[in-house]
mmCIF file of C-alpha atoms and ligand atoms in Angstrom:
data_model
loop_
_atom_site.group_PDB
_atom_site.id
_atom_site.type_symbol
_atom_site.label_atom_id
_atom_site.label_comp_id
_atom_site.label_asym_id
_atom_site.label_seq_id
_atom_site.Cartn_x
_atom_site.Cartn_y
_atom_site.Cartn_z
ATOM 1 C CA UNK N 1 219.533 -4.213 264.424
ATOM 2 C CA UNK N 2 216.618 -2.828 266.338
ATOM 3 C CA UNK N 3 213.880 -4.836 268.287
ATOM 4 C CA UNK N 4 212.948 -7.814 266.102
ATOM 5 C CA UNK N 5 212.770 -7.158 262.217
ATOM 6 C CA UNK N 6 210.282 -5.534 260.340
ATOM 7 C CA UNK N 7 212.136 -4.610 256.868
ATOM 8 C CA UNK N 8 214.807 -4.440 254.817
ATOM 9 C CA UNK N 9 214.180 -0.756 254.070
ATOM 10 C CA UNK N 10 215.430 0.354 257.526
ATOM 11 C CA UNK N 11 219.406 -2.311 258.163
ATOM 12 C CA UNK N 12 222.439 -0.869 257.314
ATOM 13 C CA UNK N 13 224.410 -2.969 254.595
ATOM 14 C CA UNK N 14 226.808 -4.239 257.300
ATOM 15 C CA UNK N 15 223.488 -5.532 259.318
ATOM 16 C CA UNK N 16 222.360 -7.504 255.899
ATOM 17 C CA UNK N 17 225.921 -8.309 255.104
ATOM 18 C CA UNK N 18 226.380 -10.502 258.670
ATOM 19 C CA UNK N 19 222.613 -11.892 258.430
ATOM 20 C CA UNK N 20 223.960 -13.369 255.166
ATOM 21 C CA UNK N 21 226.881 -14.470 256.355
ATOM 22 C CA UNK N 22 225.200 -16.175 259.067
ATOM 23 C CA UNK N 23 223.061 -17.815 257.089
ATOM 24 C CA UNK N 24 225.592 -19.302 254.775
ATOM 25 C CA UNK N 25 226.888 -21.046 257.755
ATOM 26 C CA UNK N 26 224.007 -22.650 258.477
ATOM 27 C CA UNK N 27 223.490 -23.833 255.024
ATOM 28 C CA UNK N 28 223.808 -27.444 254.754
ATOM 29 C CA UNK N 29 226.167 -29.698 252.395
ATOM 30 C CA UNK N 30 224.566 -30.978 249.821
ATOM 31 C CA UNK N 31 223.997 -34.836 251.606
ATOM 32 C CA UNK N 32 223.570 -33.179 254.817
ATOM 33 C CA UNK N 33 220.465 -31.492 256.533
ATOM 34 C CA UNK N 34 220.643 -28.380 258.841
ATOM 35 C CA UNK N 35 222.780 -28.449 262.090
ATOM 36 C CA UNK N 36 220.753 -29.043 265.339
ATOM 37 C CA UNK N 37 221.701 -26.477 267.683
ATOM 38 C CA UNK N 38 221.035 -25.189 271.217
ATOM 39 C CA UNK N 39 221.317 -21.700 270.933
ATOM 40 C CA UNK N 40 218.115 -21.209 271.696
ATOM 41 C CA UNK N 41 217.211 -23.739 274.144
ATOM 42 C CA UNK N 42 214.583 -22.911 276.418
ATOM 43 C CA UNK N 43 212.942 -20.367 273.777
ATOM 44 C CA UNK N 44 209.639 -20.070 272.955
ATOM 45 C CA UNK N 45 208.345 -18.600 269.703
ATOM 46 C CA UNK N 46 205.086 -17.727 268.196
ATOM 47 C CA UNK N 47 204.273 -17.678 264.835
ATOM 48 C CA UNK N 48 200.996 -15.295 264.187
ATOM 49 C CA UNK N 49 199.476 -16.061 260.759
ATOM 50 C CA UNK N 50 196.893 -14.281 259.734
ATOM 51 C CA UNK N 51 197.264 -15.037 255.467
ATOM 52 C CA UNK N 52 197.317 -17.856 254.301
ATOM 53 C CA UNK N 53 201.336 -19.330 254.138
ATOM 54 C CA UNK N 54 203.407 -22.672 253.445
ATOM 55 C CA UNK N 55 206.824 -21.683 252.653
ATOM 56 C CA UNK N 56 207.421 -19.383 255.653
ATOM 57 C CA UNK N 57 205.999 -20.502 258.013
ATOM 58 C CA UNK N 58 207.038 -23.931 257.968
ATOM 59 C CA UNK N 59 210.420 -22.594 257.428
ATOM 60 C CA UNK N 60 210.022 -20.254 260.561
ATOM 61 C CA UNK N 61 208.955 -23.620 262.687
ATOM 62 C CA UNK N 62 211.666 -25.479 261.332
ATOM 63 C CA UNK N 63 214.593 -22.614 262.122
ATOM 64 C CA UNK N 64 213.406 -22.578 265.243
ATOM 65 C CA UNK N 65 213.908 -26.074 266.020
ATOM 66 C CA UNK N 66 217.116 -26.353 264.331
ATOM 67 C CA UNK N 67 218.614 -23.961 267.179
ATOM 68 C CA UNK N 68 216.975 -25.595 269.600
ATOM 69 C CA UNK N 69 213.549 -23.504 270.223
ATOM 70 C CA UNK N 70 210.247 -24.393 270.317
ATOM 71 C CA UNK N 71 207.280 -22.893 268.556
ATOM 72 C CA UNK N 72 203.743 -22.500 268.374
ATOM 73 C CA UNK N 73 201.510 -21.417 265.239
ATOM 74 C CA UNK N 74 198.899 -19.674 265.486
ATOM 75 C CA UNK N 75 196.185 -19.043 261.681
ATOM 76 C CA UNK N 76 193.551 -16.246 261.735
ATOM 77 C CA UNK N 77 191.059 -18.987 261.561
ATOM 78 C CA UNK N 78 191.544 -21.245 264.411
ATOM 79 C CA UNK N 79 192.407 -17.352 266.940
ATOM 80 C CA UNK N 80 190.209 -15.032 268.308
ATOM 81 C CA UNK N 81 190.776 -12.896 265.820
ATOM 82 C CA UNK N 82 187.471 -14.823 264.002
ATOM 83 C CA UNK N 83 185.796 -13.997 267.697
ATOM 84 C CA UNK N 84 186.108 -9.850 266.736
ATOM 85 C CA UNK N 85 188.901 -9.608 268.977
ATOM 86 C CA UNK N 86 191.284 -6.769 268.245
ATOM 87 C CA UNK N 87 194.982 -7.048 266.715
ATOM 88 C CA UNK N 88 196.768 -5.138 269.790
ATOM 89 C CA UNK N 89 194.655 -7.261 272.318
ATOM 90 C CA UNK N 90 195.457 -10.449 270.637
ATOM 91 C CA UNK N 91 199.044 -9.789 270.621
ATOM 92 C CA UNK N 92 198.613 -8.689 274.669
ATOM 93 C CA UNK N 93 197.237 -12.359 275.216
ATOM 94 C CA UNK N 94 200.179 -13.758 273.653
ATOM 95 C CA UNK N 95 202.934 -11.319 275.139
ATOM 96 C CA UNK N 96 201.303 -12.117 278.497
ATOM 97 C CA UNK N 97 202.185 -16.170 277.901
ATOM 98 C CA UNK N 98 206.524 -15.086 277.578
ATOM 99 C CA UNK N 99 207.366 -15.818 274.243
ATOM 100 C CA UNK N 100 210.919 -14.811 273.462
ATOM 101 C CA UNK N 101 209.455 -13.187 269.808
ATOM 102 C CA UNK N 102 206.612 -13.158 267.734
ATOM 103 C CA UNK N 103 206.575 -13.789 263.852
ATOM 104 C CA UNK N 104 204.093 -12.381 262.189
ATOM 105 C CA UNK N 105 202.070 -12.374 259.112
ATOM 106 C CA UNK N 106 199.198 -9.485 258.259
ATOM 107 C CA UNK N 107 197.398 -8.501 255.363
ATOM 108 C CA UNK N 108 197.891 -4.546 256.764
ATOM 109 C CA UNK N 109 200.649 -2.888 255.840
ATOM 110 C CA UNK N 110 202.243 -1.408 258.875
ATOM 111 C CA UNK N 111 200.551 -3.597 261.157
ATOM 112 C CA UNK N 112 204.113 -4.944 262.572
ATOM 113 C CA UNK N 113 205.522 -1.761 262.952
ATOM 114 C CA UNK N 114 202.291 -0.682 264.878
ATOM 115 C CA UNK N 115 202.435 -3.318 266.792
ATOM 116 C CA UNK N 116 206.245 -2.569 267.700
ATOM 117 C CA UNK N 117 205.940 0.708 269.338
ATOM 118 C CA UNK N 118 203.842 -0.801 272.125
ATOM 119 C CA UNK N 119 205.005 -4.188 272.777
ATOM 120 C CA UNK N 120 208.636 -5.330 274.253
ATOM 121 C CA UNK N 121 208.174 -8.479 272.623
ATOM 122 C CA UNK N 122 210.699 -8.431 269.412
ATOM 123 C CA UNK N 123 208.186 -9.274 266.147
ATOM 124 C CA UNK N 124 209.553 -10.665 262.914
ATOM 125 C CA UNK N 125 207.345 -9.744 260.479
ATOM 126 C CA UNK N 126 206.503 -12.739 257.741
ATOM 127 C CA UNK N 127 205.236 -10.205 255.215
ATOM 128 C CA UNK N 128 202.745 -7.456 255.639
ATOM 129 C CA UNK N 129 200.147 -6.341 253.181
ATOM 130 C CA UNK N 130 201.894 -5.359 249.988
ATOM 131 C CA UNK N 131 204.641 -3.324 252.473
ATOM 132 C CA UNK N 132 207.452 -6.190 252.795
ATOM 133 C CA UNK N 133 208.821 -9.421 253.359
ATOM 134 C CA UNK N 134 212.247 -9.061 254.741
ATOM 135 C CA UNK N 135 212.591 -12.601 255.594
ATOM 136 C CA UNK N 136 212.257 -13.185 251.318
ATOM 137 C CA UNK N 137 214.723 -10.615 250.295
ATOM 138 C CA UNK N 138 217.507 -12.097 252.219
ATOM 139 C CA UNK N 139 216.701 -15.642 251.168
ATOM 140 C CA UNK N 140 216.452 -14.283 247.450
ATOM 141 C CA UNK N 141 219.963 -12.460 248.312
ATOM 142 C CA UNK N 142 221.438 -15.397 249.545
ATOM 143 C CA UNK N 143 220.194 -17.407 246.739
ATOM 144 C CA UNK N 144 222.023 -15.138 244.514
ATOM 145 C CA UNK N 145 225.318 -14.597 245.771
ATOM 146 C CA UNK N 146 225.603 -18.569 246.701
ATOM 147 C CA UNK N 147 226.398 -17.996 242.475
ATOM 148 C CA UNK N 148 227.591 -14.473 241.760
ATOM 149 C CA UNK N 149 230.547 -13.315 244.097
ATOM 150 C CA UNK N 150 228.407 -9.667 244.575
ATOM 151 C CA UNK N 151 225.435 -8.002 243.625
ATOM 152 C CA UNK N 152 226.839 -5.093 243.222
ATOM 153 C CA UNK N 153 226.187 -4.319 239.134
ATOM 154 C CA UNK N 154 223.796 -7.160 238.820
ATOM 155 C CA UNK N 155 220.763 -6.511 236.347
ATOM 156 C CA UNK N 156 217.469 -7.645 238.245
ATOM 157 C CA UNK N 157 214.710 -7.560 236.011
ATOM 158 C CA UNK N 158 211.428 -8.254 238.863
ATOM 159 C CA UNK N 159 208.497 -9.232 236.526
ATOM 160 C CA UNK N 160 204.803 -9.533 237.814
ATOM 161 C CA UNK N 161 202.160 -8.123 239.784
ATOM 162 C CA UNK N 162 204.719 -5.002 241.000
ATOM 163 C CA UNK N 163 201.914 -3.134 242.587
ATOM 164 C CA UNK N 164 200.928 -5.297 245.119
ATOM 165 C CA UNK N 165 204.443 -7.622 246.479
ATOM 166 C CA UNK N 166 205.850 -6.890 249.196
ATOM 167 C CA UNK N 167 208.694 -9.398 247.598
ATOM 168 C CA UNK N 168 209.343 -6.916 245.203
ATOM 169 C CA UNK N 169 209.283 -3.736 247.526
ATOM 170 C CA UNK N 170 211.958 -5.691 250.192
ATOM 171 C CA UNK N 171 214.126 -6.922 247.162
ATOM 172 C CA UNK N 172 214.720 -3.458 245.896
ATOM 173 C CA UNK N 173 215.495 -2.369 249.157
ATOM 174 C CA UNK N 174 217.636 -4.430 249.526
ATOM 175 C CA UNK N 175 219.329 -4.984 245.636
ATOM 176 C CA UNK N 176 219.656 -0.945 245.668
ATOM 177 C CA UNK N 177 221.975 -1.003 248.808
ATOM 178 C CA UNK N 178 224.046 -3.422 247.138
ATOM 179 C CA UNK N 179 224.097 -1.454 243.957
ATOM 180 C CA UNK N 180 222.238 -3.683 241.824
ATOM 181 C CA UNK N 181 220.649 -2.424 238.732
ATOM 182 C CA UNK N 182 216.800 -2.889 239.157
ATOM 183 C CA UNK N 183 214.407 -3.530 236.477
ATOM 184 C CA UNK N 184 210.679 -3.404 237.399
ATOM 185 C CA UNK N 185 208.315 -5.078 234.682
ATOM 186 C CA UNK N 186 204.526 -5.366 234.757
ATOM 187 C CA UNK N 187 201.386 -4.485 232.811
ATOM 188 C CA UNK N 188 200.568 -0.516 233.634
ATOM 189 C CA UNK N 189 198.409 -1.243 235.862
ATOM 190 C CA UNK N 190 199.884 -3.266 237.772
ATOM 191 C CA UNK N 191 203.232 -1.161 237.589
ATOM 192 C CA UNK N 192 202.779 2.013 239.876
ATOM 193 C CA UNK N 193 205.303 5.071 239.301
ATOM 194 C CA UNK N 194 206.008 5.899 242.066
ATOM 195 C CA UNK N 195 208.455 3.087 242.979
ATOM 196 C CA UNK N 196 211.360 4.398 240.974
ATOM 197 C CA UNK N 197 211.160 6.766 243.725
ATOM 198 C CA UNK N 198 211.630 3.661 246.102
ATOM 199 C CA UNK N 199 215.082 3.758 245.703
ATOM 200 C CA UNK N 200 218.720 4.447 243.215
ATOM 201 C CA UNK N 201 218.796 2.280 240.406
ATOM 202 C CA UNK N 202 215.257 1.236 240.188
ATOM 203 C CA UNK N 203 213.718 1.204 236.399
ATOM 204 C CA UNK N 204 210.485 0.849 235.224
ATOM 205 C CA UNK N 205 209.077 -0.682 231.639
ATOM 206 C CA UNK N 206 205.982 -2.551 230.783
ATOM 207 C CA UNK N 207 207.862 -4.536 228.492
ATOM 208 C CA UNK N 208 209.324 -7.739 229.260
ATOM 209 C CA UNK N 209 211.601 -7.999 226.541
ATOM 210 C CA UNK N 210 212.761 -5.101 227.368
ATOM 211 C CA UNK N 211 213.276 -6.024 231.094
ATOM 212 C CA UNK N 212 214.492 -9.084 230.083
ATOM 213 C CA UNK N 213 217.947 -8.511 227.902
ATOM 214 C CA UNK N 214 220.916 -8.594 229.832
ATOM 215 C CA UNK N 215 219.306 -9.524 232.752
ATOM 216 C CA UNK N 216 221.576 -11.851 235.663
ATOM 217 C CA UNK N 217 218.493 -12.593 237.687
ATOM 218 C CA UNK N 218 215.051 -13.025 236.800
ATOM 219 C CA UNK N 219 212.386 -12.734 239.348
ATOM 220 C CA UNK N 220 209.006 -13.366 238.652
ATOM 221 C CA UNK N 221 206.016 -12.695 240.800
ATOM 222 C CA UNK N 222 202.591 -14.091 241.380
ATOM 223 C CA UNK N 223 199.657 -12.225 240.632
ATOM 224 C CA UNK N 224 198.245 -11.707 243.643
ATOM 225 C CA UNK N 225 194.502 -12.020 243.222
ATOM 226 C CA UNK N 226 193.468 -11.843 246.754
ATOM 227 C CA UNK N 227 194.832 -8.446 246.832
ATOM 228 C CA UNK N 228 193.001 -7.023 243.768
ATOM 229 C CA UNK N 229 189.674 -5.559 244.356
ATOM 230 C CA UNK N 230 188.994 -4.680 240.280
ATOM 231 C CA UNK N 231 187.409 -5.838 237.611
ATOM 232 C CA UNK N 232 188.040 -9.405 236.655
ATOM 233 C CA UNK N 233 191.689 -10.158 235.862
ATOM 234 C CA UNK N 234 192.497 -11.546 232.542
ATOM 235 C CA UNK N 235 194.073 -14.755 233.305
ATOM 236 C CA UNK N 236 195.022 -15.610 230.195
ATOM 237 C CA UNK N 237 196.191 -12.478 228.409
ATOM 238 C CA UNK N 238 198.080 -12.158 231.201
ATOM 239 C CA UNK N 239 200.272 -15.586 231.051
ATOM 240 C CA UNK N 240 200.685 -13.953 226.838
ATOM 241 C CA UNK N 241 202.452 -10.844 227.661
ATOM 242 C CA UNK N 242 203.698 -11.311 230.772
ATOM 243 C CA UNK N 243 204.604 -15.245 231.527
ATOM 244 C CA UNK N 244 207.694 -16.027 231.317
ATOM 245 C CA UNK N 245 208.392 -19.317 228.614
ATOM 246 C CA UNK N 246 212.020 -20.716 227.306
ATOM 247 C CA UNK N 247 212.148 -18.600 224.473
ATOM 248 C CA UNK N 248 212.347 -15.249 226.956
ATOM 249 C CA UNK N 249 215.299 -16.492 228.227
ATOM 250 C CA UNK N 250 217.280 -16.304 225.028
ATOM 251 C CA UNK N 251 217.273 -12.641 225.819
ATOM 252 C CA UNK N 252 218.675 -12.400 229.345
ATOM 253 C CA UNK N 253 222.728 -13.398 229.968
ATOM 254 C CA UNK N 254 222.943 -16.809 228.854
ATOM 255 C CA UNK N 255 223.840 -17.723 232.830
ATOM 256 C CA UNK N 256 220.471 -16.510 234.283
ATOM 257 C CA UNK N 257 219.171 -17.405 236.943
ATOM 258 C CA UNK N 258 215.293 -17.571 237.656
ATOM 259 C CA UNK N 259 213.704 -16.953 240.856
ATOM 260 C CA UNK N 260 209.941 -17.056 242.193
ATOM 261 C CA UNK N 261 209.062 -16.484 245.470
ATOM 262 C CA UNK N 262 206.327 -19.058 245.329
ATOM 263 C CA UNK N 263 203.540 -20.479 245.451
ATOM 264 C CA UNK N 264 203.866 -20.595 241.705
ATOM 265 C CA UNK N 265 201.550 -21.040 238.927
ATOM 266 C CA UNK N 266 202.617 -22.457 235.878
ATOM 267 C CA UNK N 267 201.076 -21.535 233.265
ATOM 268 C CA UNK N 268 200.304 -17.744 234.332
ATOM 269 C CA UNK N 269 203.553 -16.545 235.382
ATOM 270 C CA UNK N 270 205.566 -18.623 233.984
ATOM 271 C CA UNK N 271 205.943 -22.234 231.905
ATOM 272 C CA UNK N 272 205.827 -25.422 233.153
ATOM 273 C CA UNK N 273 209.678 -26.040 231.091
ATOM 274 C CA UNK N 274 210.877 -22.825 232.820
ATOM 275 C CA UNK N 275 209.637 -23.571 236.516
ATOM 276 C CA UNK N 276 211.494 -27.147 236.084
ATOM 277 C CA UNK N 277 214.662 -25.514 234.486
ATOM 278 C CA UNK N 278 217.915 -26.080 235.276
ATOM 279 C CA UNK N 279 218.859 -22.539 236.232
ATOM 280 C CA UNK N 280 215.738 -21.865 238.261
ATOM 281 C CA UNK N 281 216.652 -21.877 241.625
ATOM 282 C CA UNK N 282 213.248 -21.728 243.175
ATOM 283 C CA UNK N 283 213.611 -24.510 245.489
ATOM 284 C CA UNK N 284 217.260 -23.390 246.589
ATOM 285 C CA UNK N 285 215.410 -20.161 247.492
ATOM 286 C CA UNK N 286 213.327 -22.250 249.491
ATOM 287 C CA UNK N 287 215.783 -24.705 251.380
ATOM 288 C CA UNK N 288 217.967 -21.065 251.935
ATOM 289 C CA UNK N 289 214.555 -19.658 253.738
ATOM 290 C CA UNK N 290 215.832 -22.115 256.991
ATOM 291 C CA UNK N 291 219.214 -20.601 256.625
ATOM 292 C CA UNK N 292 218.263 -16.935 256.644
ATOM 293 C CA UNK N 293 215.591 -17.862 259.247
ATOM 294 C CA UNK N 294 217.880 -19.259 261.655
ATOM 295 C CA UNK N 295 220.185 -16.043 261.218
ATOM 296 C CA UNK N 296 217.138 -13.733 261.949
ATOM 297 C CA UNK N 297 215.624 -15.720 264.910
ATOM 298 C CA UNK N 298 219.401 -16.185 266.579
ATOM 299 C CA UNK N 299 219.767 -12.241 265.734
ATOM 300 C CA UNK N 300 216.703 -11.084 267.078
ATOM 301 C CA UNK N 301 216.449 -13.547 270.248
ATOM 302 C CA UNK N 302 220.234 -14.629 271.189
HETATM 303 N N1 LIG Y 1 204.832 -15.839 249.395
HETATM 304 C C1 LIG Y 1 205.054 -14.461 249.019
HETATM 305 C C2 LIG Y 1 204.345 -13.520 249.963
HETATM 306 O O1 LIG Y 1 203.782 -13.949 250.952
HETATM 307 C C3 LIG Y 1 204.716 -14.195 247.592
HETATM 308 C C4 LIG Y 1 203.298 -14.495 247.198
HETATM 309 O O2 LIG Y 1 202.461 -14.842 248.017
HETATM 310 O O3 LIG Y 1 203.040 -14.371 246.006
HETATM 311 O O4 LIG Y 1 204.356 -12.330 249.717
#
């Protein structure tokens, strides 16, 4: 793996492969918690928020104390950033104070990779713009195969706000290396061509029965309002033909699993009964985030 990680789009499958391995060590048993560990003793690593976060970045601070680091977070609000100070000369403050890596969060897409070029400083990114989230689509992997022995063949039907996730964008990435069959749901608007172009085995419908049948794994996304600059979204409508509600799931293998990357909303993407579930696995997908995190940050820093 290069300096630090920025996406999926750019491992190998051997570089994903050992990341999940990795991870799967980590993973706790089931009355346990995570391993302390001291491979990373004497480490220091920022975490660089500038959107709004709970899952990740608590997960980020908590992997890096499991192996032994210590970390500082850092919000848009409380920086200099609010001051009119630049990205590349708030990120040359920060290099300057020796941090061993720098995980990142930025509503640009790119901004990471920018960012890269110049600095010797290995960044993580946490998600940038509506580019990707690696960090997500190796926890959403790893959430997956800790029930199917591959995902090679697996239907994925991704159902939401398509045009704007970077979940979605690192998840087919990464499901298309593996060979997974990718299905790509959302209302036409939200559902831009072009990203059957993203990669093999990537298919588009606006339909979400359609998307739905025979699916393993069913992914739904928020709809990310903070990233749509349109008319007013119809709330509602949208829960009507796109949330997904028990009855959907009658359609899909009758082992599915449901994922969300959170924060949720019940009620718009999906039901109350189907968030609570038994085979939604969206709080596995969170306690996995440590896991994968701790691979990353002992990958990247070690
Ligand atoms: N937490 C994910 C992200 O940061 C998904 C979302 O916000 O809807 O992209």
């Amino acid at each position: 793996m290069a300096r630090g990680l920025l996406g999926i789009e750019d491992l190998s499958r051997p570089e994903i492969e050992a990341l999940l391995e990795r991870a799967r060590q980590f993973q706790p048993q089931p009355d346990q918690n995570y391993p302390r560990l001291e491979s990373l003793r004497g480490r220091m690593i920022v975490n660089l928020f500038f959107e709004a976060s709970t899952r990740t970045r608590t997960s980020f601070e908590i992997a890096a104390r499991r192996l032994g680091a210590e970390s500082v977070s850092i919000t848009a609000a409380g920086s200099s950033v609010s001051k009119g100070e630049s990205l590349v000369d708030t990120l040359n403050t920060l290099v300057a104070m020796r941090p061993s890596a720098i995980v990142m969060r930025h509503g640009a897409s790119g901004a990471p990779h920018f960012l890269s070029r110049y600095l010797t400083t290995p960044i993580v990114n946490a998600g940038d713009g509506t580019h990707e989230h690696p960090t997500q689509a190796l926890l959403d992997a790893r959430t997956i195969l800790d029930r199917r022995p591959s995902l090679e063949g697996l239907r994925v039907a991704i159902i939401g706000d398509i045009a704007h996730s970077r979940v979605a964008r690192s998840n087919v990435h990464l499901l298309s290396k593996f060979g997974a069959d990718i299905v790509l749901c959302g209302p036409a608007s939200l559902l831009p061509v072009e990203l059957k172009e993203l990669a093999p085995g990537v298919h588009l419908t606006t339909d979400i029965r359609e998307a739905l049948k025979d699916a393993d794994v069913i992914m739904m996304l928020r709809v990310q309002l903070e990233r749509q600059h349109e008319a007013a979204f119809p709330a509602s409508e949208y829960f009507r033909f796109y949330g997904l509600r028990l009855e959907h799931l009658d359609l899909a293998r009758p082992d599915a699993i449901v994922m969300h990357p959170g924060p949720i909303n019940r009620g718009r993407e999906l039901s109350s009964e189907v968030a609570d579930f038994q085979r939604s696995v969206i709080l596995n997908q969170v306690e996995n985030g440590i896991a994968v995190r701790m691979a990353v940050l002992e990958k990247v820093i070690g």
